[in-house]
Amino acid sequence: MKTLRLTSGDRAILLHSRFFSRLARATVEAILADTTVSTHEEHDVLFREQERIDEVFFVLSGLVRLYRLGKDGREADVAVFQRGDMFGVNAMFLNHRATANAQAAEPSIVARVESRRLSQLAAEETDVAQALLEVVCHHGKMTEDCLADDRLLTAPQRVANYILSHCPNGSETFSFRLPFQKNVLAGKLGLAPEALSRAFSMLRPSGVVVKGRVIEIRNRQALEEF
Amino acid sequence: MKTLRLTSGDRAILLHSRFFSRLARATVEAILADTTVSTHEEHDVLFREQERIDEVFFVLSGLVRLYRLGKDGREADVAVFQRGDMFGVNAMFLNHRATANAQAAEPSIVARVESRRLSQLAAEETDVAQALLEVVCHHGKMTEDCLADDRLLTAPQRVANYILSHCPNGSETFSFRLPFQKNVLAGKLGLAPEALSRAFSMLRPSGVVVKGRVIEIRNRQALEEF
DNA sequence: CGCAAACTTGAGTATAGTCAACTTCCGTGG
DNA sequence: CCACGGAAGTTGACTATACTCAAGTTTGCG
């Protein structure tokens, strides 16, 4: 399902993204000129592993999950993208082949830029290349973080970590709303949904109260030591 | 311990690397002009997590391991680099901060390029930026592979995978020499050394014979189905 | 209000980590 | 060249962690 043009709200989101925010206004306009927009139901697949992709994507709203498939059909999330995030960039420099499947994890709206056009621009204007490098490096760091966390932390520790990463720096007690279903969080943390549930249980004695999607932290100190 | 100049052998290695092989000869020379070389004992640390780094590195010989440290001091490898590999690029675009520790996993020789100079070049010549993008995307894919394998495969499956990735495409039976200690392989695959040992044992019935560092495969088919 | 999906909890199992004992490999020096 | 010693690797026993399956419970939407 396609919408033809960007709304001004969409433009605002894009302008604040890691990618566009580093570019001169003229460059931004040159790119946005032929940007298309598509809407997706939950569970829609945007592209699949190995498939050729000739676009680069931005999440305007909703949530897009990148995952790999195992031989047995099991899925492993390798990234989750939210409003403002750019994805599919790596493919531009890897033979235009997707390294993972992309699926809307909730109803989502996505902007698309032809990657041919973008790589052409990157070859002409170095600030475009620079912006791409920053996006790609940032995403690389995220993946590395994920890998290290998987290897170093237990389930409750990963959850504690995730919660702390949402803590306004310095406050001892706070609360926030999960930006997606627990299901998705479980995937992002590399856990089965049951394991996430249990992890929350284990964190309760340390002052973590979960009510629906709202997480309340009563004792930041305890979390950091978990 | 520092050596002052590049040998011609070193230059050959660099010229064949993913990075330099994409650049015009003149550009290569411009970069190599102020490249330094350092030698390292096994276990030498090149840089640490969070530390500022102002260079980009190439492995000329030996092996460099990138790892993160857990609170308890445990180490988790996030990458292993061999002859010809470039590392430390991400830091250039992440505030010049290392995201991991780098350690020589055996006696090693490393080439270093000032990252200020490199990023300057990248801002002037788009093919340098392009080459960097390719290196970074490739490394990103490696990390993603690693993450997906960790989440989807058991220890023997990861080992089988690793072995198959060294199999000349199409041959049913073959053998090769591990390019590093089993110790290092274990780390790379996210396993304790004992788990690697056991994984090899489990693969024996499928025709994998391990003698020292030499791996012999008698039945590729069986490995692929593991 | 009722239904379906999301989430939680419980019980059992599988996988890999830890610690310890033992073996093999390999480089060194006699 | 052999003997020795230390490091690397293997094996065993035990444990911890997280997955699976199944049965509940809660949530939220129509």
Coordinates of C-alpha atoms (C1' of nucleotides) in Angstrom, one line a residue:
Chain A
M1 CA 0.0 0.0 0.0
K2 CA 1.6 3.3 -1.1
T3 CA 1.1 6.9 -0.3
L4 CA 2.5 9.2 -2.9
R5 CA 4.0 12.1 -1.1
L6 CA 5.8 13.0 2.2
T7 CA 3.7 14.9 4.7
S8 CA 5.4 17.8 6.4
G9 CA 5.4 15.7 9.6
D10 CA 7.3 13.1 7.7
R11 CA 9.8 15.7 6.6
A12 CA 10.3 16.8 10.2
I13 CA 11.1 13.3 11.3
L14 CA 13.6 12.8 8.4
L15 CA 15.3 16.1 9.0
H16 CA 16.0 15.1 12.6
S17 CA 17.4 11.7 11.6
R18 CA 21.0 10.8 12.1
F19 CA 21.5 10.8 8.4
F20 CA 19.7 14.0 7.2
S21 CA 20.6 16.1 10.1
R22 CA 24.2 16.2 8.9
L23 CA 23.4 17.4 5.4
A24 CA 23.0 20.8 3.9
R25 CA 19.4 21.8 3.2
A26 CA 19.9 21.7 -0.6
T27 CA 21.2 18.2 -0.4
V28 CA 18.4 17.1 1.7
E29 CA 15.9 18.5 -0.8
A30 CA 17.7 16.7 -3.7
I31 CA 17.3 13.4 -1.9
L32 CA 13.7 14.0 -0.7
A33 CA 12.7 15.0 -4.2
D34 CA 12.1 11.4 -5.3
T35 CA 11.4 9.8 -1.9
T36 CA 8.4 7.5 -1.8
V37 CA 6.4 6.4 1.1
S38 CA 4.7 3.1 1.9
T39 CA 2.5 1.9 4.7
H40 CA 2.6 -1.6 6.1
E41 CA 0.4 -3.8 8.2
E42 CA 1.9 -5.6 11.2
H43 CA 3.8 -8.6 10.0
D44 CA 4.3 -7.3 6.4
V45 CA 7.6 -8.3 5.0
L46 CA 9.6 -5.4 3.4
F47 CA 12.3 -7.6 2.0
R48 CA 14.0 -10.9 2.6
E49 CA 17.5 -12.2 3.2
Q50 CA 19.6 -12.5 0.0
E51 CA 17.0 -10.5 -2.0
R52 CA 18.2 -7.7 -4.2
I53 CA 17.2 -4.3 -2.7
D54 CA 17.6 -1.0 -4.5
E55 CA 16.3 1.3 -1.9
V56 CA 17.3 2.6 1.5
F57 CA 14.6 2.9 4.1
F58 CA 13.5 5.3 6.9
V59 CA 11.0 4.5 9.6
L60 CA 8.5 7.3 9.7
S61 CA 6.2 5.6 12.2
G62 CA 5.8 2.1 13.7
L63 CA 8.6 -0.4 14.0
V64 CA 10.7 -2.5 11.7
R65 CA 12.4 -5.6 12.8
L66 CA 15.5 -7.1 11.0
Y67 CA 15.9 -10.8 11.5
R68 CA 17.7 -13.9 10.1
L69 CA 16.1 -17.3 9.6
G70 CA 17.6 -20.5 10.8
K71 CA 17.3 -23.7 8.9
D72 CA 14.5 -24.9 11.2
G73 CA 12.5 -21.6 10.6
R74 CA 13.4 -20.0 13.9
E75 CA 14.0 -16.3 13.8
A76 CA 16.8 -14.3 15.3
D77 CA 16.5 -10.5 15.5
V78 CA 19.6 -8.6 14.5
A79 CA 18.1 -5.1 14.8
V80 CA 14.9 -3.2 15.5
F81 CA 14.3 0.2 14.0
Q82 CA 12.0 3.0 15.3
R83 CA 10.8 6.3 14.1
G84 CA 13.7 8.2 12.5
D85 CA 16.0 5.2 12.0
M86 CA 17.5 4.5 8.6
F87 CA 18.1 0.9 7.5
G88 CA 19.1 -1.1 4.4
V89 CA 22.2 1.1 4.0
N90 CA 24.7 -1.8 4.3
A91 CA 23.1 -3.5 1.3
M92 CA 24.2 -0.6 -0.9
F93 CA 27.8 -1.6 -0.3
L94 CA 27.2 -5.4 -0.3
N95 CA 26.1 -6.1 -3.8
H96 CA 22.6 -4.7 -3.1
R97 CA 21.8 -7.9 -1.3
A98 CA 19.8 -7.8 2.0
T99 CA 21.6 -9.5 4.8
A100 CA 18.4 -10.1 6.7
N101 CA 14.6 -10.1 6.5
A102 CA 12.7 -6.9 7.3
Q103 CA 9.3 -7.0 8.8
A104 CA 6.9 -4.4 10.2
A105 CA 6.5 -5.3 13.9
E106 CA 3.5 -3.1 14.1
P107 CA 1.6 -1.0 11.6
S108 CA 4.3 1.2 10.1
I109 CA 5.0 3.9 7.6
V110 CA 8.3 3.8 5.7
A111 CA 10.1 6.3 3.5
R112 CA 12.2 4.9 0.6
V113 CA 15.1 6.4 -1.3
E114 CA 16.5 4.8 -4.5
S115 CA 19.9 3.6 -3.5
R116 CA 21.3 4.2 -6.9
R117 CA 20.6 7.8 -6.6
L118 CA 22.0 7.9 -3.1
S119 CA 25.2 6.2 -3.9
Q120 CA 25.6 8.5 -6.9
L121 CA 25.2 11.5 -4.6
A122 CA 27.6 9.9 -2.1
A123 CA 30.1 9.7 -4.9
E124 CA 29.7 13.4 -5.7
E125 CA 29.3 15.1 -2.4
T126 CA 31.5 13.9 0.4
D127 CA 29.2 15.1 3.2
V128 CA 26.7 12.5 1.9
A129 CA 29.3 9.8 2.1
Q130 CA 30.3 11.1 5.6
A131 CA 26.7 10.9 6.8
L132 CA 26.4 7.4 5.5
L133 CA 29.6 6.5 7.3
E134 CA 28.2 7.8 10.5
V135 CA 24.9 5.9 10.1
V136 CA 26.7 2.7 9.2
C137 CA 29.2 2.9 12.0
H138 CA 26.5 3.7 14.5
H139 CA 24.6 0.7 13.4
G140 CA 27.7 -1.4 13.6
K141 CA 28.2 -0.4 17.2
M142 CA 24.7 -1.3 18.0
T143 CA 25.2 -4.8 16.6
E144 CA 28.5 -5.1 18.4
D145 CA 26.8 -4.1 21.7
C146 CA 24.2 -6.7 21.2
L147 CA 26.7 -9.4 20.5
A148 CA 28.8 -8.5 23.6
D149 CA 25.7 -8.3 25.7
D150 CA 24.6 -11.7 24.5
R151 CA 27.9 -13.2 25.4
L152 CA 28.5 -11.4 28.7
L153 CA 25.2 -10.9 30.4
T154 CA 22.4 -13.2 31.7
A155 CA 18.8 -12.5 30.8
P156 CA 18.0 -10.3 33.8
Q157 CA 21.2 -8.4 33.3
R158 CA 20.3 -7.7 29.7
V159 CA 16.9 -6.5 30.8
A160 CA 18.4 -4.4 33.6
N161 CA 20.8 -2.9 31.0
Y162 CA 18.0 -2.1 28.7
I163 CA 16.0 -0.4 31.4
L164 CA 19.0 1.6 32.5
S165 CA 19.6 2.8 28.9
H166 CA 16.2 4.5 29.2
C167 CA 17.0 6.1 32.5
P168 CA 17.5 9.9 32.4
N169 CA 21.0 10.2 33.6
G170 CA 21.3 10.8 37.3
S171 CA 17.8 10.1 38.6
E172 CA 17.5 7.4 41.2
T173 CA 13.9 6.6 40.6
F174 CA 11.9 7.0 37.4
S175 CA 9.5 5.3 35.0
F176 CA 9.0 4.9 31.3
R177 CA 6.8 3.2 28.8
L178 CA 8.1 0.4 26.6
P179 CA 8.1 1.6 23.0
F180 CA 6.9 -1.8 21.8
Q181 CA 5.4 -5.1 22.8
K182 CA 7.3 -7.2 25.2
N183 CA 7.4 -9.8 22.4
V184 CA 9.5 -7.4 20.4
L185 CA 11.7 -6.5 23.3
A186 CA 12.3 -10.2 23.9
G187 CA 13.4 -10.6 20.3
K188 CA 15.7 -7.6 20.5
L189 CA 17.4 -8.9 23.6
G190 CA 17.7 -12.4 22.1
L191 CA 15.4 -14.0 24.6
A192 CA 12.3 -16.1 24.3
P193 CA 9.2 -14.2 25.6
E194 CA 9.0 -16.5 28.6
A195 CA 12.6 -15.6 29.5
L196 CA 11.8 -11.9 29.4
S197 CA 8.9 -12.4 31.7
R198 CA 11.0 -14.3 34.2
A199 CA 13.7 -11.7 33.9
F200 CA 11.2 -9.0 34.9
S201 CA 10.2 -11.2 37.9
M202 CA 13.8 -11.5 39.0
L203 CA 14.2 -7.8 38.8
R204 CA 11.1 -7.1 41.0
P205 CA 13.1 -7.5 44.3
S206 CA 15.5 -4.8 43.0
G207 CA 12.6 -2.4 42.6
V208 CA 11.4 -2.9 39.1
V209 CA 7.6 -2.7 38.8
V210 CA 6.1 -3.7 35.5
K211 CA 2.5 -2.7 34.8
G212 CA 1.5 -3.4 31.2
R213 CA 4.0 -1.5 29.1
V214 CA 5.0 0.8 31.9
I215 CA 8.2 0.1 33.7
E216 CA 8.8 1.8 37.1
I217 CA 12.2 1.8 38.7
R218 CA 12.4 2.5 42.4
N219 CA 16.1 1.8 43.0
R220 CA 18.5 2.5 40.2
Q221 CA 21.5 1.5 42.3
A222 CA 20.2 -2.0 42.7
L223 CA 19.7 -2.4 39.0
E224 CA 23.2 -1.3 38.2
E225 CA 24.7 -4.0 40.4
F226 CA 22.6 -6.8 39.0
Chain B
M1 CA 58.2 -1.8 19.8
K2 CA 58.2 0.2 16.6
T3 CA 59.7 -0.3 13.2
L4 CA 60.0 2.8 11.1
R5 CA 59.2 1.9 7.6
L6 CA 57.0 -0.4 5.6
T7 CA 58.8 -3.3 3.8
S8 CA 57.8 -4.1 0.3
G9 CA 56.1 -7.2 1.5
D10 CA 54.0 -5.1 3.8
R11 CA 53.0 -2.9 0.9
A12 CA 51.9 -5.9 -1.0
I13 CA 49.7 -7.0 1.8
L14 CA 48.2 -3.6 2.1
L15 CA 47.6 -3.2 -1.6
H16 CA 45.6 -6.4 -1.6
S17 CA 43.4 -5.4 1.3
R18 CA 39.7 -4.6 0.9
F19 CA 40.5 -1.0 1.6
F20 CA 43.5 -0.2 -0.5
S21 CA 42.6 -2.4 -3.4
R22 CA 39.8 0.0 -4.3
L23 CA 42.0 3.1 -4.5
A24 CA 43.9 4.7 -7.2
R25 CA 47.7 4.2 -6.9
A26 CA 48.3 7.9 -6.2
T27 CA 45.8 7.9 -3.3
V28 CA 47.4 4.8 -1.9
E29 CA 50.8 6.4 -1.9
A30 CA 49.4 9.5 -0.3
I31 CA 48.1 7.4 2.6
L32 CA 51.1 5.1 2.9
A33 CA 53.4 8.1 3.0
D34 CA 53.0 8.5 6.7
T35 CA 52.1 5.0 7.7
T36 CA 53.9 3.6 10.7
V37 CA 54.5 0.0 11.7
S38 CA 54.6 -1.5 15.1
T39 CA 55.3 -5.0 16.3
H40 CA 53.6 -6.7 19.3
E41 CA 54.1 -9.7 21.5
E42 CA 51.3 -12.1 22.1
H43 CA 48.9 -10.5 24.6
D44 CA 50.0 -7.0 24.0
V45 CA 47.1 -4.6 24.2
L46 CA 46.8 -2.1 21.3
F47 CA 44.0 -0.1 22.8
R48 CA 41.2 -0.3 25.3
E49 CA 37.5 0.1 25.3
Q50 CA 36.5 3.8 25.6
E51 CA 40.0 5.0 25.0
R52 CA 40.6 7.7 22.4
I53 CA 42.2 6.4 19.3
D54 CA 43.6 8.5 16.5
E55 CA 44.8 5.8 14.2
V56 CA 43.4 3.2 11.9
F57 CA 45.1 -0.2 11.9
F58 CA 46.0 -3.0 9.4
V59 CA 47.2 -6.4 10.4
L60 CA 50.4 -7.2 8.5
S61 CA 51.0 -10.4 10.2
G62 CA 49.7 -12.2 13.2
L63 CA 46.3 -11.9 14.7
V64 CA 44.4 -9.1 16.5
R65 CA 41.4 -9.9 18.7
L66 CA 38.7 -7.3 19.5
Y67 CA 36.9 -8.0 22.7
R68 CA 34.6 -6.4 25.3
L69 CA 35.0 -6.8 29.1
G70 CA 32.2 -7.8 31.4
K71 CA 31.9 -6.3 34.9
D72 CA 33.4 -9.6 36.3
G73 CA 36.4 -9.4 34.0
R74 CA 35.2 -12.0 31.5
E75 CA 36.0 -11.3 27.9
A76 CA 33.8 -11.6 24.9
D77 CA 35.3 -11.5 21.4
V78 CA 33.5 -9.3 19.0
A79 CA 36.0 -9.7 16.1
V80 CA 39.2 -11.3 15.1
F81 CA 41.4 -9.8 12.4
Q82 CA 44.1 -11.5 10.3
R83 CA 46.6 -10.4 7.8
G84 CA 45.3 -7.8 5.5
D85 CA 42.3 -6.8 7.7
M86 CA 41.7 -3.2 8.6
F87 CA 40.3 -2.3 12.0
G88 CA 39.6 0.7 14.2
V89 CA 37.7 2.4 11.4
N90 CA 34.4 2.7 13.2
A91 CA 36.0 4.7 15.9
M92 CA 36.8 7.4 13.4
F93 CA 33.1 8.1 13.2
L94 CA 32.2 7.5 16.8
N95 CA 34.1 10.3 18.5
H96 CA 37.4 8.6 18.1
R97 CA 36.5 6.3 20.9
A98 CA 37.3 2.6 20.8
T99 CA 34.2 0.4 21.2
A100 CA 36.3 -2.6 22.3
N101 CA 39.8 -3.7 23.5
A102 CA 42.3 -4.8 20.9
Q103 CA 44.9 -7.4 21.8
A104 CA 47.5 -9.3 19.8
A105 CA 46.5 -13.0 19.9
E106 CA 49.9 -14.0 18.7
P107 CA 53.1 -12.1 17.9
S108 CA 51.8 -9.5 15.4
I109 CA 52.9 -6.7 13.1
V110 CA 50.5 -3.8 12.6
A111 CA 50.4 -0.8 10.3
R112 CA 48.9 2.4 11.5
V113 CA 47.5 5.4 9.6
E114 CA 46.6 8.6 11.4
S115 CA 42.9 8.8 11.3
R116 CA 42.8 12.6 11.0
R117 CA 44.7 12.3 7.8
L118 CA 42.4 9.6 6.5
S119 CA 39.2 11.3 7.3
Q120 CA 40.6 14.4 5.7
L121 CA 41.2 12.4 2.6
A122 CA 37.8 10.9 2.8
A123 CA 36.3 14.4 2.9
E124 CA 38.2 15.3 -0.3
E125 CA 38.1 12.2 -2.4
T126 CA 35.0 10.2 -2.6
D127 CA 36.6 7.0 -3.5
V128 CA 38.3 7.0 -0.2
A129 CA 35.0 7.5 1.5
Q130 CA 33.6 4.7 -0.7
A131 CA 36.4 2.3 0.3
L132 CA 35.8 3.1 3.9
L133 CA 32.1 2.5 3.5
E134 CA 32.8 -0.9 2.0
V135 CA 35.1 -1.9 4.8
V136 CA 32.7 -0.8 7.5
C137 CA 29.7 -2.5 5.9
H138 CA 31.6 -5.6 5.4
H139 CA 32.6 -5.6 9.1
G140 CA 29.1 -4.8 10.0
K141 CA 27.9 -7.9 8.1
M142 CA 30.5 -10.0 9.9
T143 CA 29.2 -8.9 13.3
E144 CA 25.6 -9.5 12.2
D145 CA 26.5 -13.0 11.1
C146 CA 28.1 -13.6 14.4
L147 CA 25.1 -12.4 16.3
A148 CA 22.7 -14.5 14.2
D149 CA 24.9 -17.6 14.5
D150 CA 25.0 -17.2 18.3
R151 CA 21.3 -17.0 18.4
L152 CA 20.4 -19.6 15.9
L153 CA 23.0 -22.3 16.2
T154 CA 24.3 -24.7 18.8
A155 CA 28.0 -25.1 19.4
P156 CA 28.6 -28.0 17.0
Q157 CA 26.5 -26.2 14.3
R158 CA 28.6 -23.1 14.7
V159 CA 31.8 -25.2 14.3
A160 CA 30.4 -27.0 11.3
N161 CA 29.5 -23.7 9.8
Y162 CA 33.0 -22.4 10.4
I163 CA 34.6 -25.5 8.8
L164 CA 32.3 -25.2 5.8
S165 CA 33.2 -21.6 5.3
H166 CA 36.7 -22.8 4.7
C167 CA 35.6 -25.5 2.2
P168 CA 36.5 -24.9 -1.4
N169 CA 33.1 -24.7 -3.0
G170 CA 32.0 -28.0 -4.4
S171 CA 34.5 -30.5 -3.0
E172 CA 33.0 -33.3 -1.0
T173 CA 36.1 -34.1 1.0
F174 CA 39.0 -31.7 1.9
S175 CA 41.2 -30.5 4.7
F176 CA 42.7 -27.3 6.0
R177 CA 44.8 -25.9 8.7
L178 CA 43.3 -23.7 11.4
P179 CA 44.8 -20.2 11.0
F180 CA 45.0 -19.8 14.8
Q181 CA 44.9 -21.6 18.1
K182 CA 41.7 -23.4 19.1
N183 CA 41.6 -21.1 22.0
V184 CA 41.1 -18.2 19.6
L185 CA 38.6 -20.0 17.5
A186 CA 36.6 -20.8 20.6
G187 CA 36.5 -17.1 21.4
K188 CA 35.6 -16.1 17.9
L189 CA 32.7 -18.5 18.0
G190 CA 31.6 -17.4 21.4
L191 CA 32.4 -20.6 23.1
A192 CA 34.5 -21.7 26.1
P193 CA 37.5 -23.8 24.9
E194 CA 36.0 -26.9 26.5
A195 CA 32.8 -26.4 24.4
L196 CA 34.8 -26.2 21.2
S197 CA 36.6 -29.4 22.1
R198 CA 33.3 -31.1 22.7
A199 CA 31.8 -29.7 19.5
F200 CA 34.7 -31.3 17.6
S201 CA 34.0 -34.6 19.3
M202 CA 30.4 -34.4 18.3
L203 CA 31.4 -33.8 14.7
R204 CA 33.7 -36.8 14.5
P205 CA 30.9 -39.2 13.6
S206 CA 30.1 -36.9 10.7
G207 CA 33.5 -37.3 9.3
V208 CA 35.5 -34.5 10.9
V209 CA 39.0 -35.5 11.9
V210 CA 41.0 -33.1 14.0
K211 CA 44.8 -33.6 14.3
G212 CA 46.5 -30.6 16.0
R213 CA 45.5 -27.6 13.9
V214 CA 44.7 -29.6 10.9
I215 CA 41.0 -30.3 10.2
E216 CA 40.1 -33.1 7.7
I217 CA 36.5 -33.4 6.3
R218 CA 35.5 -36.7 4.9
N219 CA 31.8 -36.0 4.3
R220 CA 30.7 -32.5 3.6
Q221 CA 27.1 -33.5 3.1
A222 CA 26.9 -34.7 6.7
L223 CA 28.3 -31.4 8.0
E224 CA 25.8 -29.3 6.1
E225 CA 22.9 -31.1 7.7
F226 CA 24.2 -30.9 11.2
Chain C
dC1 C1' -19.1 -8.1 27.9
dG2 C1' -16.6 -11.6 25.5
dC3 C1' -13.0 -13.1 22.7
dA4 C1' -8.4 -13.4 21.0
dA5 C1' -3.9 -12.1 21.7
dA6 C1' -0.4 -11.1 24.8
dC7 C1' 1.8 -12.3 28.7
dT8 C1' 3.0 -15.1 32.9
dT9 C1' 4.0 -19.2 35.4
dG10 C1' 5.3 -24.0 36.1
dA11 C1' 7.7 -28.3 35.0
dG12 C1' 10.9 -30.6 32.5
dT13 C1' 14.9 -30.6 29.3
dA14 C1' 18.9 -29.3 26.7
dT15 C1' 22.8 -26.7 26.0
dA16 C1' 26.8 -24.8 27.4
dG17 C1' 29.6 -22.9 31.4
dT18 C1' 32.7 -24.0 35.4
dC19 C1' 36.1 -26.5 37.8
dA20 C1' 39.3 -30.2 38.1
dA21 C1' 42.0 -34.0 36.5
dC22 C1' 44.4 -35.7 32.9
dT23 C1' 46.8 -36.0 28.2
dT24 C1' 49.0 -34.2 24.3
dC25 C1' 51.8 -31.1 22.1
dC26 C1' 55.7 -28.3 21.5
dG27 C1' 59.7 -25.6 22.4
dT28 C1' 63.8 -25.3 25.2
dG29 C1' 67.9 -26.5 27.1
dG30 C1' 70.9 -30.1 28.5
Chain D
dC1 C1' 68.5 -36.1 20.2
dC2 C1' 66.3 -36.7 24.1
dA3 C1' 64.2 -35.2 28.4
dC4 C1' 61.8 -32.0 30.6
dG5 C1' 58.4 -28.6 31.7
dG6 C1' 54.8 -25.7 30.6
dA7 C1' 51.0 -24.5 27.8
dA8 C1' 47.2 -26.1 25.1
dG9 C1' 43.7 -29.1 24.6
dT10 C1' 40.5 -32.9 26.1
dT11 C1' 37.4 -35.3 29.1
dG12 C1' 34.4 -35.9 33.0
dA13 C1' 31.1 -34.4 36.6
dC14 C1' 28.3 -31.0 38.0
dT15 C1' 25.7 -26.7 37.6
dA16 C1' 23.4 -22.8 35.8
dT17 C1' 20.9 -20.7 32.4
dA18 C1' 17.5 -20.4 29.2
dC19 C1' 14.4 -23.0 25.9
dT20 C1' 10.1 -25.8 25.1
dC21 C1' 5.6 -27.1 25.9
dA22 C1' 1.5 -26.6 28.4
dA23 C1' -1.7 -24.5 31.4
dG24 C1' -3.2 -20.5 33.3
dT25 C1' -4.0 -15.3 33.6
dT26 C1' -4.3 -10.7 32.1
dT27 C1' -5.0 -7.3 28.7
dG28 C1' -7.2 -4.8 25.3
dC29 C1' -10.1 -4.3 21.5
dG30 C1' -14.5 -4.9 19.1

